[in-house]
Coordinates of C-alpha atoms in Angstrom, one line a residue:
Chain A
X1 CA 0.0 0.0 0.0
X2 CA 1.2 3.6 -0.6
X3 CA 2.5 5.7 2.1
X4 CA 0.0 9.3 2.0
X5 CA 1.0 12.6 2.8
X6 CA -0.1 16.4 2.7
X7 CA 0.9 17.9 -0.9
X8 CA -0.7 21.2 -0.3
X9 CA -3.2 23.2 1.9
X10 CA -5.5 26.2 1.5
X11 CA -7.5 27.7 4.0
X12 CA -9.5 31.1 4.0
X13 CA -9.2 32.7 7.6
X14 CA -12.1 31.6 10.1
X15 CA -14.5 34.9 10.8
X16 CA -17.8 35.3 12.6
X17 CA -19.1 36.4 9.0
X18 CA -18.5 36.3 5.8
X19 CA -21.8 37.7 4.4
X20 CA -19.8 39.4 1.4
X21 CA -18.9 36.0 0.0
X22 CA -21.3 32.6 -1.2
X23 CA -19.9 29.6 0.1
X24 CA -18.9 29.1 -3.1
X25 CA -17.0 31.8 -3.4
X26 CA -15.7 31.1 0.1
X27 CA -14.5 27.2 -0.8
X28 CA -12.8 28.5 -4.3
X29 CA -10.7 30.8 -2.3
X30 CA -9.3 27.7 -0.5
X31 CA -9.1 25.4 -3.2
X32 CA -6.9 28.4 -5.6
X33 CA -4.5 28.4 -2.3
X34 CA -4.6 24.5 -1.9
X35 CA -3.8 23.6 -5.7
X36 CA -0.9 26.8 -5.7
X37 CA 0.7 25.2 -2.2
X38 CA 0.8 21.9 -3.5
X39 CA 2.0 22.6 -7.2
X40 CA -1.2 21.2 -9.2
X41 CA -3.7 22.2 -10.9
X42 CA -6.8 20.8 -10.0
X43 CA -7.0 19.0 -13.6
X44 CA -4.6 16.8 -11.9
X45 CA -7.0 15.4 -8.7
X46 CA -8.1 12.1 -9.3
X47 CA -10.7 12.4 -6.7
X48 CA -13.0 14.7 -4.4
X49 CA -14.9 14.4 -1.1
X50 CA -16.4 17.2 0.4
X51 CA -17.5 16.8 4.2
X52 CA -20.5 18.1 4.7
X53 CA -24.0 17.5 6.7
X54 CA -26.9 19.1 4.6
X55 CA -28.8 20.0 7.9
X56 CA -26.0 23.0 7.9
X57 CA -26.1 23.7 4.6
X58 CA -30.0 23.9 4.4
X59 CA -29.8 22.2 1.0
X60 CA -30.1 18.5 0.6
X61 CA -26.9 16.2 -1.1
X62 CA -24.6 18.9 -0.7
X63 CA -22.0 17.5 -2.9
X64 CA -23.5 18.1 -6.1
X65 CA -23.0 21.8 -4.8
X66 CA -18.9 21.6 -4.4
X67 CA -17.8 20.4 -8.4
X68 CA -17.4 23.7 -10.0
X69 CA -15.6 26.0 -6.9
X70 CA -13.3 22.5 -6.4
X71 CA -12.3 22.5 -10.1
X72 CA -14.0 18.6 -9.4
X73 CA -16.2 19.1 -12.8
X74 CA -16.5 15.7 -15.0
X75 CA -14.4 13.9 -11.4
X76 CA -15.7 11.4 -9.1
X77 CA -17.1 13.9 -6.3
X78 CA -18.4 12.7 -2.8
X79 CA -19.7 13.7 0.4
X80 CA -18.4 12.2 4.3
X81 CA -20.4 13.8 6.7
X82 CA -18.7 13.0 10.3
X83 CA -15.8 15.3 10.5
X84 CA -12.9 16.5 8.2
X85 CA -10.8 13.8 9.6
X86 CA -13.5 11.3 8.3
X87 CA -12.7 13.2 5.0
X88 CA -8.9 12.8 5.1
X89 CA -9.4 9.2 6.1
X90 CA -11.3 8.8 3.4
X91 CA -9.3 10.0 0.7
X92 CA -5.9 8.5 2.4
X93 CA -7.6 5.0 2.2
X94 CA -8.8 5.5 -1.8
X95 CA -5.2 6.7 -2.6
X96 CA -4.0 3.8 -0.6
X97 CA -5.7 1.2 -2.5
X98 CA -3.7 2.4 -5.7
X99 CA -6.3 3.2 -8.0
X100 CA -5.9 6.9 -7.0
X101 CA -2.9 9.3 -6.8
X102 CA -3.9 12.9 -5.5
X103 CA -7.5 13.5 -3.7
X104 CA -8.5 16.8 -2.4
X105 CA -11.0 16.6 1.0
X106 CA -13.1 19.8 1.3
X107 CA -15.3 21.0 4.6
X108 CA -15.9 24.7 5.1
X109 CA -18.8 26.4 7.2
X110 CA -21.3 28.8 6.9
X111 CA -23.0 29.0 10.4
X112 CA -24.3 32.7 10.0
X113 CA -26.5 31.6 7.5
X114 CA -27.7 29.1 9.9
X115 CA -30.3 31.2 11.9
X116 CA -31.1 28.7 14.5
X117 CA -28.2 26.5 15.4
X118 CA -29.9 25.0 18.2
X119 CA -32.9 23.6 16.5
X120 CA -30.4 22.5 13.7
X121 CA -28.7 20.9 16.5
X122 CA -32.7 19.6 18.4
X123 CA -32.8 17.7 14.5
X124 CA -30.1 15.4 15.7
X125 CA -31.2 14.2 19.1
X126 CA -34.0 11.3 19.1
X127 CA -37.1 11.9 18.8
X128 CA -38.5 9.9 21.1
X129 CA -36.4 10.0 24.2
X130 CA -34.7 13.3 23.8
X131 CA -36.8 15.9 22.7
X132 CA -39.3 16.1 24.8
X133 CA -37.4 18.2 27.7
X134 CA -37.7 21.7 25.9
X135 CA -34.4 22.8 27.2
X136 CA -31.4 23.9 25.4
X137 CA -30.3 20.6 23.8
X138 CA -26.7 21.6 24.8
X139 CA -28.0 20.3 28.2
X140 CA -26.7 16.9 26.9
X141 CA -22.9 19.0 27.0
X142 CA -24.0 19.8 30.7
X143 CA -24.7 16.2 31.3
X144 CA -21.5 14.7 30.2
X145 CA -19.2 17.7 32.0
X146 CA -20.5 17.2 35.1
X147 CA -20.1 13.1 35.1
X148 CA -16.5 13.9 33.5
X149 CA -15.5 16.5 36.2
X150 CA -16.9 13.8 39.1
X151 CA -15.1 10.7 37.8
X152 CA -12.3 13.3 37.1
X153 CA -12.1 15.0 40.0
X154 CA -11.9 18.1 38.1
X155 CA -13.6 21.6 39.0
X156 CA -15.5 24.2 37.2
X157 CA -12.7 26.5 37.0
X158 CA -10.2 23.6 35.6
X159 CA -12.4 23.7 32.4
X160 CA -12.9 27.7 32.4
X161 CA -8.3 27.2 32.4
X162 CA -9.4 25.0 29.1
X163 CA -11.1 27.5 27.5
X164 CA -8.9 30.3 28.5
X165 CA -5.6 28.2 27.8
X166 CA -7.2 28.2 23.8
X167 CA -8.4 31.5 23.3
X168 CA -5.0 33.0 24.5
X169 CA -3.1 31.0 21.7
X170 CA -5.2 31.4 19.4
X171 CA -4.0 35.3 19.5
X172 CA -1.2 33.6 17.8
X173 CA -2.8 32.5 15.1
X174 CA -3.9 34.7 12.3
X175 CA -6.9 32.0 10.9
X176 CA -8.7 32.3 14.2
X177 CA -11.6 34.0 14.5
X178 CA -11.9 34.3 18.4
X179 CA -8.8 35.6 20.2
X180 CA -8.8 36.8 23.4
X181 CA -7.2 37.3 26.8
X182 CA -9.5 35.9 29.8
X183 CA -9.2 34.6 33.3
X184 CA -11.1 31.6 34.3
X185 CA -13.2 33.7 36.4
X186 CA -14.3 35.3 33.1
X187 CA -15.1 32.3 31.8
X188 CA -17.0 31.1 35.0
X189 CA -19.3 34.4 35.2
X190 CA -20.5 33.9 31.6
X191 CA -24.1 32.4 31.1
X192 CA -25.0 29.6 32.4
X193 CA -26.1 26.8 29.5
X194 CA -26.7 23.8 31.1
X195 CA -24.9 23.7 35.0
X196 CA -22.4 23.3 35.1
X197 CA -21.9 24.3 31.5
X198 CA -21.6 28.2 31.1
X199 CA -21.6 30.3 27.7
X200 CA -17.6 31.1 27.7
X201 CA -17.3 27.5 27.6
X202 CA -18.9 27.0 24.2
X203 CA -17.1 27.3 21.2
X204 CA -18.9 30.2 18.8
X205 CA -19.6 29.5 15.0
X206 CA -17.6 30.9 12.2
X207 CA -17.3 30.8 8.8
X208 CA -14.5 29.0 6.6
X209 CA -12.8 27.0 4.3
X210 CA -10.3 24.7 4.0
X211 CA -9.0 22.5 1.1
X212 CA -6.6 20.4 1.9
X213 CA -4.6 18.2 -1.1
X214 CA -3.4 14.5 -0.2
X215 CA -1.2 12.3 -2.7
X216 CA 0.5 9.2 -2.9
X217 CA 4.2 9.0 -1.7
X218 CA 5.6 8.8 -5.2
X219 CA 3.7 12.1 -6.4
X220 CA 5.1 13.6 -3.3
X221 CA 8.5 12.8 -3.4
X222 CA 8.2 13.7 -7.3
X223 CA 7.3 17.4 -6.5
X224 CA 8.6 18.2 -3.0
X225 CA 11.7 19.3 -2.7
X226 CA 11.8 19.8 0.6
X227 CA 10.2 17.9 4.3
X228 CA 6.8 16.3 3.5
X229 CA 4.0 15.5 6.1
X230 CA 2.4 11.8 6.4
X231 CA -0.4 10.5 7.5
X232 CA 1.2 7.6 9.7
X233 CA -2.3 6.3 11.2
X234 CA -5.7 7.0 11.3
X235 CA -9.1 5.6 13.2
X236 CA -12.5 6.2 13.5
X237 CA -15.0 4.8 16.1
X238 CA -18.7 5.2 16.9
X239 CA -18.6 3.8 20.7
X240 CA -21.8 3.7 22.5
X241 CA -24.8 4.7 19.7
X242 CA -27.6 5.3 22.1
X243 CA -27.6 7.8 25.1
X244 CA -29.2 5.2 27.1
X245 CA -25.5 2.6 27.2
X246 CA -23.2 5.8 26.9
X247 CA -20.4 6.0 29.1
X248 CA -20.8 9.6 30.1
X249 CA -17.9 10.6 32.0
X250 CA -15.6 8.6 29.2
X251 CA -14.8 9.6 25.3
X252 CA -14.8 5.9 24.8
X253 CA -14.8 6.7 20.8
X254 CA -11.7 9.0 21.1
X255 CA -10.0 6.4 22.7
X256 CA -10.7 3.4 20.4
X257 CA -9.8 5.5 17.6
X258 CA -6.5 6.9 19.1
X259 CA -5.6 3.3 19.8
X260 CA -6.3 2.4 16.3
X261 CA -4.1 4.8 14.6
X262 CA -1.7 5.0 17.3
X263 CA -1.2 1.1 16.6
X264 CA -0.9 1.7 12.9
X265 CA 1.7 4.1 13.3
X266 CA 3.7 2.2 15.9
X267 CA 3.7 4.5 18.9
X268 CA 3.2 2.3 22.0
X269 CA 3.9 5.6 24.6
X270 CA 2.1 8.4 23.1
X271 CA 2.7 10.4 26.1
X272 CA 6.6 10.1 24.9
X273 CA 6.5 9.8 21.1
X274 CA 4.1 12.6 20.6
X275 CA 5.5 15.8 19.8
X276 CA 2.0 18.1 20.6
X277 CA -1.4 17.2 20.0
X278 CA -4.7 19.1 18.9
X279 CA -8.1 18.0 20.1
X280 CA -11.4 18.6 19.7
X281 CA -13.0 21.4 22.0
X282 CA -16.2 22.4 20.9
X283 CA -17.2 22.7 24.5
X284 CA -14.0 23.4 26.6
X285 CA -14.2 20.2 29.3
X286 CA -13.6 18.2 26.0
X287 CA -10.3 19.5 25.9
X288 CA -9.5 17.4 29.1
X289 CA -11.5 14.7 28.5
X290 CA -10.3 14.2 24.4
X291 CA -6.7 14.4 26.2
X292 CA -7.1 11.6 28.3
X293 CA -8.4 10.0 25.9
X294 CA -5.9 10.0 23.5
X295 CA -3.9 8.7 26.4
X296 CA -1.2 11.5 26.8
X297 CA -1.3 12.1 30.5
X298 CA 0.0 9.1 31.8
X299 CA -2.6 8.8 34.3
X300 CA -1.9 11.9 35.3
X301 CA -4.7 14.5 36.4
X302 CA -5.2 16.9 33.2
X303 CA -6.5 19.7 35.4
X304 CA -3.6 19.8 37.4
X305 CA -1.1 19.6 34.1
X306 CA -2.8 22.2 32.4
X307 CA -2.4 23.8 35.8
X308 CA 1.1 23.3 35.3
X309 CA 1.7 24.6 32.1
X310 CA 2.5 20.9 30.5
X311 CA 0.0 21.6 27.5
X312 CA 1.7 25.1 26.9
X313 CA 4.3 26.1 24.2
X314 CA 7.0 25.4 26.4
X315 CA 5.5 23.0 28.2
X316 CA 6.1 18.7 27.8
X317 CA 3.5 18.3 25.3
X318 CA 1.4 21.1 24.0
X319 CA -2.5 21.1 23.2
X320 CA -4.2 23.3 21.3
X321 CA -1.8 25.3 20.5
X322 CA -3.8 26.2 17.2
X323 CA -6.7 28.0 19.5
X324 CA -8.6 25.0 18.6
X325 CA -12.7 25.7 18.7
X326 CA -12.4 28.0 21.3
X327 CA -10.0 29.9 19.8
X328 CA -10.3 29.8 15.7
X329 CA -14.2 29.1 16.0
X330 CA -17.2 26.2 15.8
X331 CA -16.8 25.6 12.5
X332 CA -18.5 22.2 12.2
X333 CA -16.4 20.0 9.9
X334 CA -13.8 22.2 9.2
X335 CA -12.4 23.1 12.3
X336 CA -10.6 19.4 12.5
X337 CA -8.8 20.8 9.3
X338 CA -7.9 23.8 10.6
X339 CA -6.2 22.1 13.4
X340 CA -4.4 19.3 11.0
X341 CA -3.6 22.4 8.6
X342 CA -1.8 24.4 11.6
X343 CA -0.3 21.0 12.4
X344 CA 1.1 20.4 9.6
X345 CA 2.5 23.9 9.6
X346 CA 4.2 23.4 13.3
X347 CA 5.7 19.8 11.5
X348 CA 7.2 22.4 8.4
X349 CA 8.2 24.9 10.9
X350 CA 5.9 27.3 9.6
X351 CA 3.5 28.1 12.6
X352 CA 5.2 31.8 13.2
X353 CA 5.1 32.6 16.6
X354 CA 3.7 29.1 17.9
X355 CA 6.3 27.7 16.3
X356 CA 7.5 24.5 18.4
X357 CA 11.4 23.6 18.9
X358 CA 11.9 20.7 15.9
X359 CA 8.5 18.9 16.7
X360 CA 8.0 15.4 14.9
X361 CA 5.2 13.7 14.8
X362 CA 1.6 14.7 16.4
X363 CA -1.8 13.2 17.2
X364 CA -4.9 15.3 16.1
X365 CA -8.4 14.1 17.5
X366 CA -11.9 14.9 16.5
X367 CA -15.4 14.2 17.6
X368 CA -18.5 14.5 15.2
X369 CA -20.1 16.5 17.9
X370 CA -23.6 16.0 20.3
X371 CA -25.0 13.7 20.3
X372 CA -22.6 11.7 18.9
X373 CA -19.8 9.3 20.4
X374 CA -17.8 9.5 17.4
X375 CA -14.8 10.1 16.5
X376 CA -12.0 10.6 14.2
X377 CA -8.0 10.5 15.3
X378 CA -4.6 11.0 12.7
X379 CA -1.3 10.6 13.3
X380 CA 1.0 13.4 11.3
X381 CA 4.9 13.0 11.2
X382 CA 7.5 14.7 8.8
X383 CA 10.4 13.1 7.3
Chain B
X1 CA -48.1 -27.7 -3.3
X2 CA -49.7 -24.5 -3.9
X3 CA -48.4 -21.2 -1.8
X4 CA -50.8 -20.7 1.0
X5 CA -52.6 -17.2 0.6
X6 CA -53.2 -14.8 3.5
X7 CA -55.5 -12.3 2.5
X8 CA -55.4 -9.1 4.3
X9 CA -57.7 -6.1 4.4
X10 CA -57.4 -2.5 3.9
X11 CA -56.7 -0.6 6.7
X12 CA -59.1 2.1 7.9
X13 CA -58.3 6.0 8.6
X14 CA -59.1 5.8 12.5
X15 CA -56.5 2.5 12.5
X16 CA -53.7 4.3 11.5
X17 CA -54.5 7.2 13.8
X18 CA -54.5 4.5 16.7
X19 CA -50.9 3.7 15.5
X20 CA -48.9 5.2 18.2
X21 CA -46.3 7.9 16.5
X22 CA -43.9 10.8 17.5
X23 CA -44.9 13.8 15.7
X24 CA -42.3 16.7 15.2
X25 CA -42.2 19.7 13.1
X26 CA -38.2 21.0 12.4
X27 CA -37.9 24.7 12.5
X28 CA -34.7 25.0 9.9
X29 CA -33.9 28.4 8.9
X30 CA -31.6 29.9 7.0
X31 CA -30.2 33.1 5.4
X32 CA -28.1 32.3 2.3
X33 CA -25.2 35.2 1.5
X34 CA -25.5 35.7 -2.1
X35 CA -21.9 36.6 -2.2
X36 CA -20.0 38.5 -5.1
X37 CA -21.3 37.6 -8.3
X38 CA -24.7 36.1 -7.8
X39 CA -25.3 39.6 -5.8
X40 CA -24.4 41.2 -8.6
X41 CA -27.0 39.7 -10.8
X42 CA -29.6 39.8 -8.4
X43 CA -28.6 43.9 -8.6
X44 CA -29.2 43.9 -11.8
X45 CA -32.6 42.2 -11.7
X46 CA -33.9 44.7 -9.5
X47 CA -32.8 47.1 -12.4
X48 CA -34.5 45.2 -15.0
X49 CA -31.3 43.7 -16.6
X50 CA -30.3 40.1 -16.8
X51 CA -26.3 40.2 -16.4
X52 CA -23.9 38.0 -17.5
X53 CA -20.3 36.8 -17.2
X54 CA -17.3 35.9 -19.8
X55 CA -14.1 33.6 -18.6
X56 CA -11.5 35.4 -20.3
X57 CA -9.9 32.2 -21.0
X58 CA -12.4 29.7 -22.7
X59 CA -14.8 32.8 -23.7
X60 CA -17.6 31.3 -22.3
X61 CA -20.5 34.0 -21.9
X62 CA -22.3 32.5 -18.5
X63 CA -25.9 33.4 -16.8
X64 CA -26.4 33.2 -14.0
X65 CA -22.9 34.9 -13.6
X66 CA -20.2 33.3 -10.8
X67 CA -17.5 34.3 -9.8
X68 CA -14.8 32.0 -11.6
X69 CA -15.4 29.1 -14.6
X70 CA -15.7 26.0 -13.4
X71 CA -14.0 24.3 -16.3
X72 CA -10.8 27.2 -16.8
X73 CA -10.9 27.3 -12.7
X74 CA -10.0 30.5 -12.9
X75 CA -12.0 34.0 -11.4
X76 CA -14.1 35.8 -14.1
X77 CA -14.6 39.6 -14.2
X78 CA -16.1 40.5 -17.1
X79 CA -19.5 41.7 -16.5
X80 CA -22.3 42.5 -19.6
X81 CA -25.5 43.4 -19.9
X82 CA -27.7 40.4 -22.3
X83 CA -31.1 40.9 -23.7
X84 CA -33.8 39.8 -21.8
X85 CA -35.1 37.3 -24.7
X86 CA -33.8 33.6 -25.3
X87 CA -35.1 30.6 -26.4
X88 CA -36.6 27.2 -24.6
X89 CA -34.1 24.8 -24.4
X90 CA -36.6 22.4 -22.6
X91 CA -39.7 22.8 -20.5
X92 CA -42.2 20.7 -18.8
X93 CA -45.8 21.2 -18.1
X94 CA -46.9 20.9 -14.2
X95 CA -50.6 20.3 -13.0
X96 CA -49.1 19.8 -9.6
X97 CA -48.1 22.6 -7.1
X98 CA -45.1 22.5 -4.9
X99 CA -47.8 21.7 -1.9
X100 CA -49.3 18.2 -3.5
X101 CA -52.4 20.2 -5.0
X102 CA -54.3 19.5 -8.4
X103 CA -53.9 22.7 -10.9
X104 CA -56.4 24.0 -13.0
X105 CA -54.1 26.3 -15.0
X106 CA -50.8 24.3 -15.0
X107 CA -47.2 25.9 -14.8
X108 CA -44.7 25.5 -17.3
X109 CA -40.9 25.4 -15.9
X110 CA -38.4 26.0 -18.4
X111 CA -35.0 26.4 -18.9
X112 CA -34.4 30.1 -21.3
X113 CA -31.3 30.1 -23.2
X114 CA -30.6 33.7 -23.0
X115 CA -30.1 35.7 -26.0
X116 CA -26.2 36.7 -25.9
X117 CA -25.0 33.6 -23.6
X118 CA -22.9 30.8 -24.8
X119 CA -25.3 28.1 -26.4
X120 CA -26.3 25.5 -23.7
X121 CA -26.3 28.0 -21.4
X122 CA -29.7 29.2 -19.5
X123 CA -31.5 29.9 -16.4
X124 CA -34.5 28.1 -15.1
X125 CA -38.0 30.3 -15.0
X126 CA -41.5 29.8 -16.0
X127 CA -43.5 30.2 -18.7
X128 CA -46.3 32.8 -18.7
X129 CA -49.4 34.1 -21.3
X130 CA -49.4 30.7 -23.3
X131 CA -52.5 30.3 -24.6
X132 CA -52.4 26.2 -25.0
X133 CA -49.6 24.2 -23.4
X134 CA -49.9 21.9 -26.6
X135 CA -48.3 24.8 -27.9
X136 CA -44.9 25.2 -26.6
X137 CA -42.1 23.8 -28.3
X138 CA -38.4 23.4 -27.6
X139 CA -36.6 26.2 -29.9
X140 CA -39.9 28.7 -29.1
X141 CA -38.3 32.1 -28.6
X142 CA -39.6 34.1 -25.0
X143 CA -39.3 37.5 -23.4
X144 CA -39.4 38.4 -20.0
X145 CA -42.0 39.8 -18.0
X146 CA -40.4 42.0 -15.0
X147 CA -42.5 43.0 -12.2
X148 CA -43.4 47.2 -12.3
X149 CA -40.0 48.9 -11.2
X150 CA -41.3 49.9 -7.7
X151 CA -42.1 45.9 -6.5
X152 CA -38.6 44.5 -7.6
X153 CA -36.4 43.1 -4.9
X154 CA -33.7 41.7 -6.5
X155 CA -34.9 38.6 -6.3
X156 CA -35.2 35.9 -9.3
X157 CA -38.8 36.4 -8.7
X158 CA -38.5 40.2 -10.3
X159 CA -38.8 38.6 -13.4
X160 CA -42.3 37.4 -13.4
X161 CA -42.1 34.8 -16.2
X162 CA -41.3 34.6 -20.0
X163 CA -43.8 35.2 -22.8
X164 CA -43.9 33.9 -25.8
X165 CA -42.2 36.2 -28.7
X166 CA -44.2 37.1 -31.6
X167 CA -42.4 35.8 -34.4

């Protein structure tokens, strides 16, 4: 099987709007900067998935809507809805089986054209069971952070650090859309959601795109003259379907699917053979909880390390350094490939002021959101 | 041996009501940003114009415009003004509205090659003052109908549908 790597990237900077763009406008953008970084036209893709859910887009079958702004006209075009990492997964294992040699992987959002998010979101919880309580369906959030932060032993103000810990870097990077400087007690006095849950511990929408350009290891080393990025594993897991069996205070599917690519890339100690990580953090206990999952603490209390400064820049194994979905914005899909994007950046020594001391090889971990326990994980490494 | 038969009946309405179901009624709504070029036509609509596009590259004229060719995949800035004629590339005749209802007076959809665009190239409308359906044919030449001036939105809806053209 072919070895698969990043050939190029393009990404149009997150924003809370974008109302003087279409999202088609928004995804061409990304895709002219995705074909220029990787030295293609897109004449030369042999195959396209977008990653979308039409309950976002308000249209139905969304990929016959990505063709002409992905230059994907007359080529075999496809959606993944899950998460962009399902996406890059998905186009690693088609160029894998031979019969491909580039693939491009698409997700962007427009969530201010979404006037309701919630009642988007109400669509996804059962009918039966779950939507009966006329709350907030985000109470599910509140749910799962309070049987995290008991089994845990971790406090309100640990996650508020979470949140705060990804806003303040995402100052640092210029494709986030929500910087900012906060104390936990900011964080703490926000709204509350869903208790223990409060506002500053949500992620906010944005709007994006990113286009990101994968190829076979011969097409690589056939245009890069310089350090390429691989893909050296990958999993995704749907753990406990139903909210009835779940496992609240565990990420159950981040695990299995960290263990799954961990295995295919060899790495038996991620705590030691990980250079930095980026995880999902939609809402900001996920932070923790994603990073226990994706075993990097060694048993160790997250709270307490984060406390310590171990998930900083110049701490033992930084998280988040990217601003995550706190810090670059909810951005559905596409925030996973925002994270692999500014991953793949620290692995080129490109990530400006972020940048980490000769990093190697990283984990990056997504979830497909409430009320879902699934979940996406890649291993990146350079030469 | 012949295949045993089990007849069954037809249900009745009040039997299917006792059916016990979970009724829900989504509330999805959304604003769509027009962006750069399609806003740009809808302008012009609300002007009385149909605007179109040419990729400098493959010299395509395209309506609606966007804002790059999808085949050259490259941007497009070259704006012009077309006619607000064309000709019925294909069309269908409806008796059924959008909410399941029989119609009287049916609709015709159609898709107008517009007058000044690259051949092949049209936008989807309606069909308006046609005497008999029977009559329409594929190659028939139309006009627009705008709504007055003062009622225009910029909307695809400014144009109220297309005529038939005197020949």
């Amino acid at each position: 099987m072919s070895k698969v790597g990043i050939l190029g990237i393009g990404i149009v900077p997150a924003r809370a709007l974008s109302s003087d763009v279409s999202y088609r406008e928004l995804i061409f953008e990304a895709a002219v900067k995705a074909y220029e970084d990787a030295g293609i036209e897109p004449f030369d893709v042999d195959t396209f998935v977008s990653v979308s859910e039409d309950f976002n887009e308000g249209v139905s079958i969304f990929d016959e809507y990505v063709p002409d702004q992905l230059g994907a006209v007359l080529k075999p075009v496809h959606t993944i809805s899950g998460d962009g990492l399902y996406g890059v997964i998905s186009v690693a294992m088609q160029i894998m089986t031979g019969m491909f040699r580039i693939g491009v992987v698409e997700a962007h959002s427009k969530a201010s054209n979404v006037l309701n998010h919630l009642k988007i979101l109400e669509l996804a919880l059962d009918p039966v069971y779950l939507r009966h309580t006329g709350v907030d369906p985000r109470f599910l959030a509140g749910l799962e952070m309070r049987a995290y932060m008991e089994a845990s032993g971790i406090d309100a103000e640990s996650v508020a650090r979470a949140a705060t810990h990804q806003r303040t870097n995402a100052i640092w990077n210029p494709l986030a859309a929500y910087p900012g400087k906060f104390s936990p007690d900011d964080v703490l006095l926000t709204e509350v959601v869903a208790e223990p849950l409060t506002e500053g511990m949500v992620a906010q929408p944005a709007d994006g795109a990113v286009v990101v350009v994968l190829a076979s290891e011969d097409v690589i080393r056939s245009q890069k003259k310089n350090q390429a990025v691989w893909i050296e594993g990958m999993g995704f897991y749907t753990s406990e379907p139903s909210f009835d069996t779940w496992v609240w205070e565990r990420a159950t599917y981040a695990e299995l699917s960290a263990r799954k690519a961990y295995e295919m890339a060899g790495i038996s100690c991620p705590s030691k053979e990980i250079s930095f990580a980026e995880v999902d953090s939609r809402y900001a206990y996920k932070m923790l909880q994603h990073i226990e999952a994706c075993a990097l603490t060694d048993g160790r209390n997250p709270a307490q390390l984060l406390r310590d400064g171990f998930f900083s820049k110049e701490g033992t194994l930084p998280v988040n350094l990217s601003g995550a979905h706190m810090g670059i914005g909810m951005m559905e899909e596409a925030t996973a490939l925002y994270q692999l994007a500014f991953a793949a950046d620290q692995l080129l020594g490109r990530a400006g002021r972020m940048q980490l001391s000769d990093p190697y090889r990283c984990i990056i971990q997504s979830w497909r959101g409430l009320p879902t326990r699934s979940g996406a994980t890649c291993i990146l490494s350079r030469d | 041996m012949e295949p045993k038969v089990i007849r069954g009946r037809d249900l009745k309405r009040d039997e299917f009501e006792k059916a016990l179901k979970v009724e829900y009624h989504p509330e999805a709504r959304y604003a769509w940003d027009a962006g750069y070029a399609v806003g740009k036509f809808l302008e012009g609509l609300k002007q009385g114009k149909i605007l179109g596009v040419r990729c400098r590259r493959c010299r395509r004229i395209l309506v609606p415009p966007r804002a790059f060719c999808e085949l050259c995949f490259v941007p497009i800035d070259e704006w012009l003004e077309l006619k607000d004629t064309g000709t019925v590339n294909t069309f269908s005749i409806s008796y059924v509205s959008m909410d399941v209802k029989r119609l009287e007076e049916p609709e015709i959809p159609a898709v107008i090659e517009i007058d000044g665009a690259s051949p092949g190239v049209g936008i989807l409308h309606k069909l308006g003052e046609v005497d008999d359906p029977k009559n329409v044919k594929i190659g028939m030449k139309v006009k627009a109908v705008w709504k007055p001036e003062k009622e225009r939105t910029g909307a695809i809806t400014d144009i109220l549908y297309f005529k038939p053209l005197e020949e």
